[in-house]
Amino acid sequence: MRASVIVVNWRQPDLTLRALDALARQVPSNGFEVVLVENEATPGGTDVIRRAHPEVIVVEEPTNSGFAGGVARGIAAATGDVIVLVNNDAVPDPGFIAAGLAALDAAGPTYAAVSAAVVLEGLFASTGTPGPHTLVGLDGALWARTEDPTRGTAVMNGTGIEMTRDGNGYDREWLAPADDVSSRSDPFGFSGGAAFLRRDALEAVGGFDDDLFMYYEDLDVSWRFRLAGLQIGFAPEARIVHRHAGSSSSGSELIRRQSIRNRLAVVLRNGSATFITRVVFRTLARLVRDTLTPGQAYLSRDAWRGVLRELPGLVAGARRKRRADRILGPRRREVEDLLG
């Protein structure tokens, strides 16, 4: 299988060059191409990348199309029958591409994608003190980066993504020990930061949704793969190291707003009537709590007003996309039963 690796950059040339350097060291070094999408490109802005990596196909996008739009632009310029997604703030191991392609090939044609094993860059130790850079595990435990090798341990960024019955997407095994993930089962979805996707399957379900801009775009495509009867696997040997929040601040209100907005958009497009009702009511409950307790709010009132202004467009867009997807209610409920 010939692969096309898609890397999306927005104002992070140093991190992007680091990722491209690692891709150039892949073993074997042939059998794939690299497509870099430069969002909001400026004149001469990609010269340093072109000099360092003349083999890379550079797509200069005049606007900031986000991750979803950037990936779509990259796929349009790519020639491979497997699309490999690599975050620009991640460094793949030398055997990353070979391992991912082997896992996808071994899984067979019913598998639309396999998600890679993503390890957080650096060492982390448990802490009882919250801080601006503290990470919170799925069990509520607090973790902080440490330079002390006697205290710190390598932890996972994820082994694919899962979804709750409230429509929340999350990284499977977030902050779990990174020592052995070889026996993990299939996740619900792939992580957009590091995954291998069959191009024909991606095209069959409509590709990445530009409207999402960033966040939840991988859950959206994964959900549509599942609705189409396709499976998603895990490639434990395809290992990549990710600098958490290297390209964006993980705690910014922009990201929280995008998460609320895109969760609604993705659920409205893909969920059953029951699922949609539950998520909408829980979102309204969150809005009421934030309004009544602004000091503890997840989103500010201005951010909520922005989400509400977009809501009619989200609903109209979701209805249009649902009609195009032609998925019946029983099938939507079957996929939701996978969530347990």
mmCIF file of C-alpha atoms in Angstrom:
data_model
loop_
_atom_site.group_PDB
_atom_site.id
_atom_site.type_symbol
_atom_site.label_atom_id
_atom_site.label_comp_id
_atom_site.label_asym_id
_atom_site.label_seq_id
_atom_site.Cartn_x
_atom_site.Cartn_y
_atom_site.Cartn_z
ATOM 1 C CA MET A 1 0.000 0.000 0.000
ATOM 2 C CA ARG A 2 1.310 3.447 -0.883
ATOM 3 C CA ALA A 3 0.879 5.981 1.890
ATOM 4 C CA SER A 4 0.495 9.750 1.968
ATOM 5 C CA VAL A 5 1.446 11.363 5.266
ATOM 6 C CA ILE A 6 -0.500 14.561 5.977
ATOM 7 C CA VAL A 7 1.012 17.164 8.318
ATOM 8 C CA VAL A 8 -0.848 20.417 9.034
ATOM 9 C CA ASN A 9 1.075 23.447 10.272
ATOM 10 C CA TRP A 10 -0.057 26.812 11.564
ATOM 11 C CA ARG A 11 2.727 29.102 12.761
ATOM 12 C CA GLN A 12 4.857 26.351 14.302
ATOM 13 C CA PRO A 13 7.811 25.950 11.903
ATOM 14 C CA ASP A 14 10.252 24.553 14.475
ATOM 15 C CA LEU A 15 7.905 21.815 15.655
ATOM 16 C CA THR A 16 6.911 21.021 12.083
ATOM 17 C CA LEU A 17 10.530 20.702 10.952
ATOM 18 C CA ARG A 18 11.120 18.311 13.848
ATOM 19 C CA ALA A 19 8.211 16.140 12.666
ATOM 20 C CA LEU A 20 9.398 16.231 9.048
ATOM 21 C CA ASP A 21 12.932 15.296 10.125
ATOM 22 C CA ALA A 22 11.541 12.237 11.902
ATOM 23 C CA LEU A 23 9.485 11.257 8.849
ATOM 24 C CA ALA A 24 12.622 11.486 6.717
ATOM 25 C CA ARG A 25 14.238 8.900 9.013
ATOM 26 C CA GLN A 26 11.534 6.283 8.533
ATOM 27 C CA VAL A 27 12.633 2.713 7.805
ATOM 28 C CA PRO A 28 12.085 1.837 5.030
ATOM 29 C CA SER A 29 12.461 5.322 3.630
ATOM 30 C CA ASN A 30 10.423 4.739 0.464
ATOM 31 C CA GLY A 31 6.836 3.805 -0.288
ATOM 32 C CA PHE A 32 5.269 6.974 1.041
ATOM 33 C CA GLU A 33 5.025 10.693 0.356
ATOM 34 C CA VAL A 34 4.704 13.579 2.776
ATOM 35 C CA VAL A 35 2.207 16.407 2.205
ATOM 36 C CA LEU A 36 2.553 19.510 4.344
ATOM 37 C CA VAL A 37 -0.390 21.895 4.519
ATOM 38 C CA GLU A 38 0.648 25.385 5.588
ATOM 39 C CA ASN A 39 -2.412 27.121 6.995
ATOM 40 C CA GLU A 40 -2.601 30.884 6.538
ATOM 41 C CA ALA A 41 0.533 30.770 4.418
ATOM 42 C CA THR A 42 2.564 33.952 3.973
ATOM 43 C CA PRO A 43 4.988 34.798 1.145
ATOM 44 C CA GLY A 44 8.246 32.966 1.807
ATOM 45 C CA GLY A 45 6.829 31.379 4.949
ATOM 46 C CA THR A 46 7.565 27.827 3.807
ATOM 47 C CA ASP A 47 11.017 28.522 2.339
ATOM 48 C CA VAL A 48 12.858 27.057 5.317
ATOM 49 C CA ILE A 49 10.806 23.856 5.059
ATOM 50 C CA ARG A 50 11.293 23.600 1.304
ATOM 51 C CA ARG A 51 15.067 23.954 1.718
ATOM 52 C CA ALA A 52 15.269 21.375 4.494
ATOM 53 C CA HIS A 53 12.884 18.895 2.839
ATOM 54 C CA PRO A 54 12.605 19.409 -0.921
ATOM 55 C CA GLU A 55 10.909 16.016 -1.196
ATOM 56 C CA VAL A 56 7.858 17.246 0.730
ATOM 57 C CA ILE A 57 4.760 18.327 -1.192
ATOM 58 C CA VAL A 58 3.832 21.747 0.210
ATOM 59 C CA VAL A 59 0.258 23.019 0.001
ATOM 60 C CA GLU A 60 -0.021 26.704 0.856
ATOM 61 C CA GLU A 61 -3.506 27.463 2.156
ATOM 62 C CA PRO A 62 -4.197 31.234 2.194
ATOM 63 C CA THR A 63 -6.652 30.977 5.096
ATOM 64 C CA ASN A 64 -6.487 29.191 8.430
ATOM 65 C CA SER A 65 -8.620 26.176 7.570
ATOM 66 C CA GLY A 66 -8.005 24.484 10.910
ATOM 67 C CA PHE A 67 -7.015 20.866 11.324
ATOM 68 C CA ALA A 68 -10.072 19.436 9.566
ATOM 69 C CA GLY A 69 -9.761 21.745 6.584
ATOM 70 C CA GLY A 70 -6.001 21.310 6.475
ATOM 71 C CA VAL A 71 -6.306 17.540 6.345
ATOM 72 C CA ALA A 72 -8.897 17.824 3.573
ATOM 73 C CA ARG A 73 -6.537 20.076 1.561
ATOM 74 C CA GLY A 74 -3.711 17.612 2.109
ATOM 75 C CA ILE A 75 -5.757 14.624 0.982
ATOM 76 C CA ALA A 76 -6.733 16.481 -2.197
ATOM 77 C CA ALA A 77 -3.031 16.892 -3.035
ATOM 78 C CA ALA A 78 -2.052 13.354 -2.010
ATOM 79 C CA THR A 79 -1.757 10.276 -4.228
ATOM 80 C CA GLY A 80 -1.594 7.429 -1.695
ATOM 81 C CA ASP A 81 -4.315 4.880 -1.058
ATOM 82 C CA VAL A 82 -3.606 5.111 2.696
ATOM 83 C CA ILE A 83 -3.795 8.476 4.440
ATOM 84 C CA VAL A 84 -1.479 8.765 7.431
ATOM 85 C CA LEU A 85 -2.212 11.560 9.887
ATOM 86 C CA VAL A 86 0.712 12.924 11.908
ATOM 87 C CA ASN A 87 0.443 15.935 14.200
ATOM 88 C CA ASN A 88 3.074 18.560 13.549
ATOM 89 C CA ASP A 89 4.012 18.525 17.257
ATOM 90 C CA ALA A 90 4.716 14.772 17.266
ATOM 91 C CA VAL A 91 7.781 12.647 16.489
ATOM 92 C CA PRO A 92 7.170 9.188 15.004
ATOM 93 C CA ASP A 93 9.509 6.299 15.779
ATOM 94 C CA PRO A 94 11.626 5.144 12.789
ATOM 95 C CA GLY A 95 9.342 2.163 12.158
ATOM 96 C CA PHE A 96 6.086 4.082 12.613
ATOM 97 C CA ILE A 97 4.841 4.038 9.011
ATOM 98 C CA ALA A 98 5.876 0.450 8.326
ATOM 99 C CA ALA A 99 4.177 -0.781 11.505
ATOM 100 C CA GLY A 100 0.956 1.138 10.851
ATOM 101 C CA LEU A 101 0.664 -0.042 7.257
ATOM 102 C CA ALA A 102 1.351 -3.641 8.312
ATOM 103 C CA ALA A 103 -1.361 -3.449 10.982
ATOM 104 C CA LEU A 104 -3.902 -1.993 8.552
ATOM 105 C CA ASP A 105 -3.069 -4.614 5.922
ATOM 106 C CA ALA A 106 -3.309 -7.463 8.442
ATOM 107 C CA ALA A 107 -6.658 -6.191 9.760
ATOM 108 C CA GLY A 108 -8.251 -6.604 6.332
ATOM 109 C CA PRO A 109 -10.596 -4.558 4.164
ATOM 110 C CA THR A 110 -13.380 -4.286 6.751
ATOM 111 C CA TYR A 111 -11.071 -2.067 8.798
ATOM 112 C CA ALA A 112 -11.205 1.536 7.615
ATOM 113 C CA ALA A 113 -8.464 2.723 9.954
ATOM 114 C CA VAL A 114 -6.006 1.851 12.691
ATOM 115 C CA SER A 115 -4.981 4.254 15.433
ATOM 116 C CA ALA A 116 -1.369 4.515 16.552
ATOM 117 C CA ALA A 117 0.123 4.318 20.051
ATOM 118 C CA VAL A 118 0.694 7.915 21.126
ATOM 119 C CA VAL A 119 3.064 8.531 24.037
ATOM 120 C CA LEU A 120 3.353 11.890 25.798
ATOM 121 C CA GLU A 121 6.729 13.572 25.415
ATOM 122 C CA GLY A 122 8.749 13.673 28.650
ATOM 123 C CA LEU A 123 8.281 12.052 32.043
ATOM 124 C CA PHE A 124 5.362 12.562 34.406
ATOM 125 C CA ALA A 125 4.830 11.990 38.119
ATOM 126 C CA SER A 126 1.733 11.872 40.276
ATOM 127 C CA THR A 127 1.105 15.086 42.196
ATOM 128 C CA GLY A 128 -1.429 16.322 44.709
ATOM 129 C CA THR A 129 -1.033 19.952 43.740
ATOM 130 C CA PRO A 130 -3.078 21.360 40.854
ATOM 131 C CA GLY A 131 -1.382 23.932 38.659
ATOM 132 C CA PRO A 132 -1.605 25.588 35.243
ATOM 133 C CA HIS A 133 0.242 22.711 33.566
ATOM 134 C CA THR A 134 -1.173 19.839 35.635
ATOM 135 C CA LEU A 135 -2.778 17.029 33.652
ATOM 136 C CA VAL A 136 -5.856 15.233 34.959
ATOM 137 C CA GLY A 137 -6.207 11.494 34.353
ATOM 138 C CA LEU A 138 -9.434 9.722 33.468
ATOM 139 C CA ASP A 139 -9.625 8.638 37.127
ATOM 140 C CA GLY A 140 -9.175 12.216 38.368
ATOM 141 C CA ALA A 141 -5.524 11.735 39.410
ATOM 142 C CA LEU A 142 -3.187 14.694 38.873
ATOM 143 C CA TRP A 143 0.058 14.398 36.921
ATOM 144 C CA ALA A 144 2.868 16.885 36.394
ATOM 145 C CA ARG A 145 5.908 16.862 34.147
ATOM 146 C CA THR A 146 9.187 16.096 35.915
ATOM 147 C CA GLU A 147 12.859 16.057 34.972
ATOM 148 C CA ASP A 148 13.649 13.517 37.695
ATOM 149 C CA PRO A 149 14.004 10.041 36.109
ATOM 150 C CA THR A 150 13.715 8.381 39.525
ATOM 151 C CA ARG A 151 10.223 9.824 40.021
ATOM 152 C CA GLY A 152 8.883 10.177 36.522
ATOM 153 C CA THR A 153 7.435 7.634 34.137
ATOM 154 C CA ALA A 154 6.407 7.599 30.489
ATOM 155 C CA VAL A 155 2.643 7.788 30.043
ATOM 156 C CA MET A 156 0.251 7.468 27.150
ATOM 157 C CA ASN A 157 -1.459 10.245 25.289
ATOM 158 C CA GLY A 158 -3.818 7.595 23.939
ATOM 159 C CA THR A 159 -4.471 4.366 22.066
ATOM 160 C CA GLY A 160 -7.394 5.643 20.000
ATOM 161 C CA ILE A 161 -10.500 7.490 21.101
ATOM 162 C CA GLU A 162 -13.665 6.513 22.910
ATOM 163 C CA MET A 163 -17.008 8.239 23.354
ATOM 164 C CA THR A 164 -19.351 8.429 26.310
ATOM 165 C CA ARG A 165 -23.126 8.248 26.043
ATOM 166 C CA ASP A 166 -23.119 12.007 26.549
ATOM 167 C CA GLY A 167 -21.242 12.432 23.278
ATOM 168 C CA ASN A 168 -17.933 13.318 24.919
ATOM 169 C CA GLY A 169 -14.888 12.089 23.055
ATOM 170 C CA TYR A 170 -11.728 11.245 24.995
ATOM 171 C CA ASP A 171 -8.328 9.645 24.481
ATOM 172 C CA ARG A 172 -8.391 6.000 25.467
ATOM 173 C CA GLU A 173 -5.769 5.253 28.161
ATOM 174 C CA TRP A 174 -4.939 8.916 28.670
ATOM 175 C CA LEU A 175 -2.017 9.047 31.166
ATOM 176 C CA ALA A 176 -1.870 5.260 31.502
ATOM 177 C CA PRO A 177 1.635 3.724 31.883
ATOM 178 C CA ALA A 178 3.347 3.455 28.507
ATOM 179 C CA ASP A 179 5.257 0.257 29.250
ATOM 180 C CA ASP A 180 3.012 -2.185 27.350
ATOM 181 C CA VAL A 181 -0.077 -1.551 25.228
ATOM 182 C CA SER A 182 0.285 -4.546 22.898
ATOM 183 C CA SER A 183 -2.822 -6.405 24.088
ATOM 184 C CA ARG A 184 -5.316 -3.571 23.714
ATOM 185 C CA SER A 185 -8.624 -4.184 21.949
ATOM 186 C CA ASP A 186 -10.086 -2.085 19.138
ATOM 187 C CA PRO A 187 -11.044 1.481 20.102
ATOM 188 C CA PHE A 188 -14.288 3.141 19.036
ATOM 189 C CA GLY A 189 -12.345 5.584 16.878
ATOM 190 C CA PHE A 190 -8.941 6.702 15.664
ATOM 191 C CA SER A 191 -7.059 9.701 16.975
ATOM 192 C CA GLY A 192 -6.469 12.404 14.377
ATOM 193 C CA GLY A 193 -3.001 12.983 15.815
ATOM 194 C CA ALA A 194 -1.636 9.666 14.566
ATOM 195 C CA ALA A 195 -3.626 7.226 12.448
ATOM 196 C CA PHE A 196 -3.732 5.254 9.202
ATOM 197 C CA LEU A 197 -6.916 5.519 7.091
ATOM 198 C CA ARG A 198 -7.944 3.750 3.913
ATOM 199 C CA ARG A 199 -8.583 6.443 1.345
ATOM 200 C CA ASP A 200 -11.485 4.640 -0.331
ATOM 201 C CA ALA A 201 -13.266 4.198 3.013
ATOM 202 C CA LEU A 202 -12.707 7.848 3.869
ATOM 203 C CA GLU A 203 -14.137 8.970 0.544
ATOM 204 C CA ALA A 204 -17.108 6.626 0.935
ATOM 205 C CA VAL A 205 -18.222 8.349 4.163
ATOM 206 C CA GLY A 206 -17.623 11.894 2.914
ATOM 207 C CA GLY A 207 -14.172 12.690 4.311
ATOM 208 C CA PHE A 208 -13.309 15.270 6.948
ATOM 209 C CA ASP A 209 -15.867 17.962 7.733
ATOM 210 C CA ASP A 210 -14.312 21.410 7.192
ATOM 211 C CA ASP A 211 -17.074 22.978 9.299
ATOM 212 C CA LEU A 212 -15.569 21.497 12.462
ATOM 213 C CA PHE A 213 -12.279 23.407 12.025
ATOM 214 C CA MET A 214 -10.547 21.654 14.935
ATOM 215 C CA TYR A 215 -11.489 19.110 17.618
ATOM 216 C CA TYR A 216 -13.957 16.229 17.311
ATOM 217 C CA GLU A 217 -13.205 15.870 13.575
ATOM 218 C CA ASP A 218 -11.632 12.458 14.208
ATOM 219 C CA LEU A 219 -14.598 11.300 16.310
ATOM 220 C CA ASP A 220 -16.940 12.478 13.547
ATOM 221 C CA VAL A 221 -15.182 10.436 10.835
ATOM 222 C CA SER A 222 -14.827 7.450 13.177
ATOM 223 C CA TRP A 223 -18.549 7.545 13.959
ATOM 224 C CA ARG A 224 -19.371 7.643 10.236
ATOM 225 C CA PHE A 225 -17.026 4.692 9.633
ATOM 226 C CA ARG A 226 -18.937 2.761 12.295
ATOM 227 C CA LEU A 227 -22.300 3.730 10.825
ATOM 228 C CA ALA A 228 -21.087 2.417 7.455
ATOM 229 C CA GLY A 229 -20.327 -0.972 9.035
ATOM 230 C CA LEU A 230 -16.565 -0.490 9.020
ATOM 231 C CA GLN A 231 -14.197 -1.240 11.879
ATOM 232 C CA ILE A 232 -11.321 0.654 13.472
ATOM 233 C CA GLY A 233 -8.283 -1.068 14.930
ATOM 234 C CA PHE A 234 -5.212 -0.335 16.986
ATOM 235 C CA ALA A 235 -1.569 -0.579 15.854
ATOM 236 C CA PRO A 236 0.544 -0.872 19.042
ATOM 237 C CA GLU A 237 3.839 -1.047 17.164
ATOM 238 C CA ALA A 238 3.148 2.236 15.343
ATOM 239 C CA ARG A 239 4.520 4.449 18.098
ATOM 240 C CA ILE A 240 4.714 8.219 18.098
ATOM 241 C CA VAL A 241 5.701 10.734 20.792
ATOM 242 C CA HIS A 242 3.471 13.794 21.145
ATOM 243 C CA ARG A 243 4.233 17.110 22.809
ATOM 244 C CA HIS A 244 0.965 17.795 24.594
ATOM 245 C CA ALA A 245 -0.504 21.166 23.602
ATOM 246 C CA GLY A 246 2.560 21.870 21.483
ATOM 247 C CA SER A 247 0.434 23.498 18.785
ATOM 248 C CA SER A 248 -2.299 24.929 21.011
ATOM 249 C CA SER A 249 -3.012 25.692 24.644
ATOM 250 C CA SER A 250 -4.972 22.788 26.092
ATOM 251 C CA GLY A 251 -6.827 24.898 28.644
ATOM 252 C CA SER A 252 -7.865 27.888 26.559
ATOM 253 C CA GLU A 253 -11.489 28.973 26.328
ATOM 254 C CA LEU A 254 -11.241 28.728 22.540
ATOM 255 C CA ILE A 255 -10.625 25.002 22.855
ATOM 256 C CA ARG A 256 -13.409 24.559 25.415
ATOM 257 C CA ARG A 257 -15.789 26.488 23.161
ATOM 258 C CA GLN A 258 -14.782 24.407 20.134
ATOM 259 C CA SER A 259 -15.321 21.222 22.118
ATOM 260 C CA ILE A 260 -18.846 22.224 23.176
ATOM 261 C CA ARG A 261 -19.738 23.483 19.705
ATOM 262 C CA ASN A 262 -18.284 20.532 17.808
ATOM 263 C CA ARG A 263 -19.676 17.921 20.169
ATOM 264 C CA LEU A 264 -23.132 19.294 19.382
ATOM 265 C CA ALA A 265 -22.401 19.367 15.645
ATOM 266 C CA VAL A 266 -21.100 15.785 15.566
ATOM 267 C CA VAL A 267 -23.923 14.393 17.706
ATOM 268 C CA LEU A 268 -26.568 16.204 15.666
ATOM 269 C CA ARG A 269 -25.158 14.671 12.497
ATOM 270 C CA ASN A 270 -24.558 11.120 13.673
ATOM 271 C CA GLY A 271 -26.690 10.366 16.719
ATOM 272 C CA SER A 272 -30.095 8.776 17.129
ATOM 273 C CA ALA A 273 -33.007 10.927 18.307
ATOM 274 C CA THR A 274 -32.596 9.618 21.866
ATOM 275 C CA PHE A 275 -28.860 10.291 21.867
ATOM 276 C CA ILE A 276 -29.332 13.806 20.511
ATOM 277 C CA THR A 277 -32.013 14.612 23.100
ATOM 278 C CA ARG A 278 -29.791 13.480 25.964
ATOM 279 C CA VAL A 279 -26.776 15.489 24.769
ATOM 280 C CA VAL A 280 -28.812 18.635 24.088
ATOM 281 C CA PHE A 281 -30.406 18.562 27.558
ATOM 282 C CA ARG A 282 -27.044 18.008 29.241
ATOM 283 C CA THR A 283 -25.565 20.882 27.256
ATOM 284 C CA LEU A 284 -28.449 23.129 28.327
ATOM 285 C CA ALA A 285 -27.869 22.057 31.942
ATOM 286 C CA ARG A 286 -24.230 23.057 31.599
ATOM 287 C CA LEU A 287 -25.306 26.439 30.191
ATOM 288 C CA VAL A 288 -27.631 27.021 33.166
ATOM 289 C CA ARG A 289 -24.903 26.075 35.683
ATOM 290 C CA ASP A 290 -22.367 28.367 34.002
ATOM 291 C CA THR A 291 -24.888 31.215 33.986
ATOM 292 C CA LEU A 292 -25.758 30.805 37.665
ATOM 293 C CA THR A 293 -22.155 30.264 38.855
ATOM 294 C CA PRO A 294 -19.952 32.378 36.564
ATOM 295 C CA GLY A 295 -16.967 32.027 38.890
ATOM 296 C CA GLN A 296 -16.884 28.276 38.247
ATOM 297 C CA ALA A 297 -18.061 28.374 34.635
ATOM 298 C CA TYR A 298 -16.676 26.071 31.969
ATOM 299 C CA LEU A 299 -17.474 28.738 29.366
ATOM 300 C CA SER A 300 -17.951 32.471 29.799
ATOM 301 C CA ARG A 301 -21.246 34.101 28.889
ATOM 302 C CA ASP A 302 -19.677 35.594 25.757
ATOM 303 C CA ALA A 303 -18.505 32.158 24.662
ATOM 304 C CA TRP A 304 -21.949 30.673 25.279
ATOM 305 C CA ARG A 305 -23.534 33.486 23.267
ATOM 306 C CA GLY A 306 -21.207 32.567 20.408
ATOM 307 C CA VAL A 307 -22.264 28.903 20.573
ATOM 308 C CA LEU A 308 -25.940 29.857 20.654
ATOM 309 C CA ARG A 309 -25.532 32.165 17.669
ATOM 310 C CA GLU A 310 -24.099 29.284 15.688
ATOM 311 C CA LEU A 311 -26.729 26.785 16.817
ATOM 312 C CA PRO A 312 -29.253 27.379 13.972
ATOM 313 C CA GLY A 313 -26.482 26.873 11.424
ATOM 314 C CA LEU A 314 -25.288 23.714 13.198
ATOM 315 C CA VAL A 315 -28.798 22.265 13.143
ATOM 316 C CA ALA A 316 -29.350 23.135 9.478
ATOM 317 C CA GLY A 317 -25.956 21.723 8.509
ATOM 318 C CA ALA A 318 -26.537 18.532 10.476
ATOM 319 C CA ARG A 319 -29.931 17.961 8.823
ATOM 320 C CA ARG A 320 -28.394 18.414 5.381
ATOM 321 C CA LYS A 321 -25.531 16.020 6.143
ATOM 322 C CA ARG A 322 -27.837 13.409 7.722
ATOM 323 C CA ARG A 323 -29.939 13.364 4.548
ATOM 324 C CA ALA A 324 -26.795 12.868 2.470
ATOM 325 C CA ASP A 325 -25.509 10.110 4.793
ATOM 326 C CA ARG A 326 -28.789 8.140 4.452
ATOM 327 C CA ILE A 327 -28.352 6.242 7.719
ATOM 328 C CA LEU A 328 -31.545 4.907 9.299
ATOM 329 C CA GLY A 329 -32.377 5.218 12.978
ATOM 330 C CA PRO A 330 -31.931 1.513 13.851
ATOM 331 C CA ARG A 331 -28.380 1.550 12.500
ATOM 332 C CA ARG A 332 -27.566 4.648 14.543
ATOM 333 C CA ARG A 333 -28.800 2.892 17.686
ATOM 334 C CA GLU A 334 -26.757 -0.237 16.862
ATOM 335 C CA VAL A 335 -23.563 1.819 16.786
ATOM 336 C CA GLU A 336 -24.489 3.566 20.037
ATOM 337 C CA ASP A 337 -24.897 0.137 21.665
ATOM 338 C CA LEU A 338 -21.129 -0.287 21.170
ATOM 339 C CA LEU A 339 -20.647 2.360 23.863
ATOM 340 C CA GLY A 340 -22.003 0.023 26.537
#
